[in-house]
Short mmCIF file of C-alpha atoms in Angstrom, two decimals:
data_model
loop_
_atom_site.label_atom_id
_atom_site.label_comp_id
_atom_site.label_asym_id
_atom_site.label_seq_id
_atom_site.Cartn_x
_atom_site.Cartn_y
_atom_site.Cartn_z
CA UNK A 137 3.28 -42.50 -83.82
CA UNK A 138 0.25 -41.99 -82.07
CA UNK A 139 1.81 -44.50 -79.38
CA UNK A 140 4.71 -42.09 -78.62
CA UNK A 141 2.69 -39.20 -78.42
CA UNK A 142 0.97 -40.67 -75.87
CA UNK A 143 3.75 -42.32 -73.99
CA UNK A 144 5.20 -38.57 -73.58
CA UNK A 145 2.12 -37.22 -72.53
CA UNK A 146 1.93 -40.54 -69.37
CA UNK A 147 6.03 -39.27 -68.95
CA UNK A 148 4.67 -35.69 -68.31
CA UNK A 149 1.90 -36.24 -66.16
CA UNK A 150 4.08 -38.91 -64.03
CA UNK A 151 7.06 -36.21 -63.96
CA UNK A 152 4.24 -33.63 -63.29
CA UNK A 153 2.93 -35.59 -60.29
CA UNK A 154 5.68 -36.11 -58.70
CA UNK A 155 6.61 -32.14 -58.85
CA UNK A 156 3.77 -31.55 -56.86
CA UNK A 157 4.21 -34.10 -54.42
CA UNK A 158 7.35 -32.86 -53.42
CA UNK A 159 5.93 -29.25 -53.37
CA UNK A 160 3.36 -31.07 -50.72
CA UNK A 161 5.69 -32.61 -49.07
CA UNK A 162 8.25 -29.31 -48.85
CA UNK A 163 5.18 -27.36 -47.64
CA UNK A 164 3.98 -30.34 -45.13
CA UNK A 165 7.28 -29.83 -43.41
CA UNK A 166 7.80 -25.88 -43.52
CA UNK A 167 4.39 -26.15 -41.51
CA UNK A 168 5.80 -28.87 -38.79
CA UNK A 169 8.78 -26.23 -38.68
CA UNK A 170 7.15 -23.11 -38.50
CA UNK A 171 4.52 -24.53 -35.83
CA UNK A 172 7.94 -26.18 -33.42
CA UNK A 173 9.15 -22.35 -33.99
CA UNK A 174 5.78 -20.80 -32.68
CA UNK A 175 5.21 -22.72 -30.26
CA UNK A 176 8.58 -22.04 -28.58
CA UNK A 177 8.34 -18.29 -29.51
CA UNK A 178 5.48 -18.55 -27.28
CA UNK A 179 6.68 -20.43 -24.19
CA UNK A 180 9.33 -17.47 -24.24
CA UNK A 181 6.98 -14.64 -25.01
CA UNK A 182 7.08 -11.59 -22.49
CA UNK A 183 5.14 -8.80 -22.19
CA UNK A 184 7.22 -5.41 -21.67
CA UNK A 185 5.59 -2.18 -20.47
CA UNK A 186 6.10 1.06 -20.21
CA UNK A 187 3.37 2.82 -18.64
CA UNK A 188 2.97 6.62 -19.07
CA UNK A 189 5.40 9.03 -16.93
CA UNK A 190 7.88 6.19 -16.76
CA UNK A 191 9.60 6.10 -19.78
CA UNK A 192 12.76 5.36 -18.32
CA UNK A 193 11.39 2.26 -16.32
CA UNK A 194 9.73 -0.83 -18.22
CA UNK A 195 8.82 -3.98 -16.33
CA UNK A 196 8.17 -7.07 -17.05
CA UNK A 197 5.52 -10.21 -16.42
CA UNK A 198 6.46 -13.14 -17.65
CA UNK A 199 4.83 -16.41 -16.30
CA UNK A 200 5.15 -16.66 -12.58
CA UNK A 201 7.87 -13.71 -12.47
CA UNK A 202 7.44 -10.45 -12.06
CA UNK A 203 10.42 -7.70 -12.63
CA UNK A 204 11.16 -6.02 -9.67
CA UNK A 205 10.30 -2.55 -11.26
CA UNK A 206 6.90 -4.21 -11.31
CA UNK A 207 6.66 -5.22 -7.54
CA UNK A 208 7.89 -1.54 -6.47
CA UNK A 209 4.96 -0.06 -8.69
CA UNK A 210 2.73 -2.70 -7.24
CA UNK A 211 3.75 -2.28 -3.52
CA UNK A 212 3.83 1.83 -3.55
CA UNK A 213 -0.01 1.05 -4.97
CA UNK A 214 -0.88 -1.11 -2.31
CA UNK A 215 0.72 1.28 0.27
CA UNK A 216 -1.18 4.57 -1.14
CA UNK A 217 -4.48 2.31 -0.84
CA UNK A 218 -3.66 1.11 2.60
CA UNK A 219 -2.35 3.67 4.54
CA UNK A 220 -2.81 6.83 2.91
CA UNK A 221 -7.13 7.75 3.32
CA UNK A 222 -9.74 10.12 4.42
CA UNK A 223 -12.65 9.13 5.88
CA UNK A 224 -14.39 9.92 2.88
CA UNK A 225 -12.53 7.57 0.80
CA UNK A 226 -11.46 4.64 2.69
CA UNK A 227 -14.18 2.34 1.88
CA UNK A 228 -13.66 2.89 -1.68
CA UNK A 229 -10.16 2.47 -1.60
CA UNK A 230 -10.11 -0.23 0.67
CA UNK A 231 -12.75 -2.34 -1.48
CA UNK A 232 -10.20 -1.46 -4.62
CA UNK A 233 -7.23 -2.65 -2.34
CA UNK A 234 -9.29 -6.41 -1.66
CA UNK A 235 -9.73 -7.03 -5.49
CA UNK A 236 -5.47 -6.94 -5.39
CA UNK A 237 -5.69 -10.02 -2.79
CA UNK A 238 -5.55 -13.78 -3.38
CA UNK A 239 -8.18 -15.53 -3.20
CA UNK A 240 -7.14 -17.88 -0.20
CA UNK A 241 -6.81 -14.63 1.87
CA UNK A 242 -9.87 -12.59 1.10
CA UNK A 243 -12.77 -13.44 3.50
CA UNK A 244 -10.48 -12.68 6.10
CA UNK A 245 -9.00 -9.46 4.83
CA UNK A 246 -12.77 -8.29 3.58
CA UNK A 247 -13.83 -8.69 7.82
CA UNK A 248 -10.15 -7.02 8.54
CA UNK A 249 -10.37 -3.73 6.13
CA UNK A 250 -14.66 -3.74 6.74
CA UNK A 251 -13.50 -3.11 10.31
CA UNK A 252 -10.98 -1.01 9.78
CA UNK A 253 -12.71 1.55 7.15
CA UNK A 254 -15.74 1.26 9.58
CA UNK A 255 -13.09 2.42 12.68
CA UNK A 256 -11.70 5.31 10.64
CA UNK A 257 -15.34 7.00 9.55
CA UNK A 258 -16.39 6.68 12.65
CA UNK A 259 -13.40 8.37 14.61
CA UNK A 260 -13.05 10.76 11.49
CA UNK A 261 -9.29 10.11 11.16
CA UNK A 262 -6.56 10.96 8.11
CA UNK A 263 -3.69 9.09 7.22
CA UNK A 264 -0.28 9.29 5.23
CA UNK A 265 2.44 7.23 4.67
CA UNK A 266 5.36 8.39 3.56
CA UNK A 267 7.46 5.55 2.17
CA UNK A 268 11.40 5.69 2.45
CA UNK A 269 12.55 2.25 1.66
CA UNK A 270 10.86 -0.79 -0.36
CA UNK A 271 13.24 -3.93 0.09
CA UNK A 272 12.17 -6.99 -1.65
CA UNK A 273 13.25 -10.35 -0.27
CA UNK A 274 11.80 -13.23 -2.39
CA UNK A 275 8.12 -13.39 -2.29
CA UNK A 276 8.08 -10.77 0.36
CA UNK A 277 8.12 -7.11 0.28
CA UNK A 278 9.45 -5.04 3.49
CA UNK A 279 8.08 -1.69 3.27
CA UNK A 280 9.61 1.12 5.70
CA UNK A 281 7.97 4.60 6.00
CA UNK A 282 6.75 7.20 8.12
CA UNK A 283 3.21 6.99 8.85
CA UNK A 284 1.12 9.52 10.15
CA UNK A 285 -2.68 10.06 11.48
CA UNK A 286 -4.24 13.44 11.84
CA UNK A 287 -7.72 13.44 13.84
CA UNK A 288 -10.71 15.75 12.34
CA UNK A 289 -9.31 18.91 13.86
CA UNK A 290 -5.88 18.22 12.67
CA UNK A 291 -4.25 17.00 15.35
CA UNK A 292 -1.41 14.38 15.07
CA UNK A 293 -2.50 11.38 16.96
CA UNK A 294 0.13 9.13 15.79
CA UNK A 295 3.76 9.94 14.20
CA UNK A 296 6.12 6.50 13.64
CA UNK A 297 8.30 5.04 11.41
CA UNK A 298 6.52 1.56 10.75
CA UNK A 299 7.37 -1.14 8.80
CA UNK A 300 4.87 -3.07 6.52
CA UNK A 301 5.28 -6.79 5.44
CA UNK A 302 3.39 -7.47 2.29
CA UNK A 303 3.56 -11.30 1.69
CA UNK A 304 2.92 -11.65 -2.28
CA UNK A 305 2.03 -14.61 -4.79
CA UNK A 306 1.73 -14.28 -8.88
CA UNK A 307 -1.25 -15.71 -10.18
CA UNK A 308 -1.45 -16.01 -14.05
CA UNK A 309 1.19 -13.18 -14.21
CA UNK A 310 -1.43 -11.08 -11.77
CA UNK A 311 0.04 -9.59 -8.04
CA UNK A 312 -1.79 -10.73 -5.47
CA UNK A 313 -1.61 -10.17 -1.78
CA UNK A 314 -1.65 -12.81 0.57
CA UNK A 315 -0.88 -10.91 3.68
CA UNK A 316 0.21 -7.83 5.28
CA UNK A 317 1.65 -7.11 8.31
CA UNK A 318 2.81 -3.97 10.78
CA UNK A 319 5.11 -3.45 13.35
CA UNK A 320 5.62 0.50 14.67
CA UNK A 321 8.66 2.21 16.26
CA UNK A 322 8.31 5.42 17.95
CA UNK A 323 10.10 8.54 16.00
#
């Protein structure tokens, strides 16, 4: 009797060990399926924003697209750095406005807006630019405004409608500039 007692105790702890093997196993394989399932997740994660005072416009950056709510907000930022200063502010704004550029471009943008900043303190001009149209054509941005400079009495020395080419490039879901360009027409 002894004999069977112990053969049903071997039948338990075989029946028992093979319970939790397939509990491994089950849990081995919800693990393979829940890590395929995060990992795609991830490839199509996005990040949506909606940054204060806009609450009817989100954007989004996801990999090496940008919405084109985003490039607008972008490109009326670069434009208020670029062409709207004071003599008091330009270097600071134009040293904010080089931190937005890729790298490839700028050394030769830090000489360009150096110069530039250094020409506007030193013939004490203002600028504005008031921006009527953004058009965005691939990895470009056309830009039309009015743009005008005001001397240190207040005198207009320049009134035109001018048209800026910002040449763009997303790097790790960042805007960067790679160029920009002018061309003027009288008003």
């Amino acid at each position: 009797m002894k004999f069977d007692i112990y053969l049903q105790k071997t039948s338990n702890l075989v029946g028992e060990n093979r319970l939790l093997k397939l509990f491994v196993v089950l849990i081995g394989v919800t693990t393979v399926i829940n890590s395929f399932f995060t990992y795609a997740a991830m490839q199509q994660q996005r990040t949506v924003i909606v940054p204060v005072g806009m609450a009817t416009e989100s954007f989004e950056v996801q990999g090496g697209t940008l919405s084109d709510v985003y490039v607008r907000i972008m490109t009326r930022y670069t434009m208020g750095l670029f062409s709207t200063y004071t003599p008091e502010r330009v270097h600071a704004q134009y040293s904010e406005l080089l931190n937005m550029f890729a790298a490839s471009s700028y050394p030769d943008y830090k000489e360009r807006l150096t110069t530039l900043a250094d020409d506007i303190l030193s013939t004490r001009t203002t600028g504005v630019f008031y921006i009527q149209n953004i058009e965005i054509k691939g990895q470009a941005i056309e830009v039309t405004g009015i743009k005008r400079q005001f001397n240190k009495e207040s005198q207009s020395v320049f009134d035109a409608v001018v048209k800026f080419t910002i040449n763009y490039e997303v790097e790790n879901g960042a805007f960067r500039i790679i160029k920009i360009g002018e061309s003027n027409d009288k008003v």
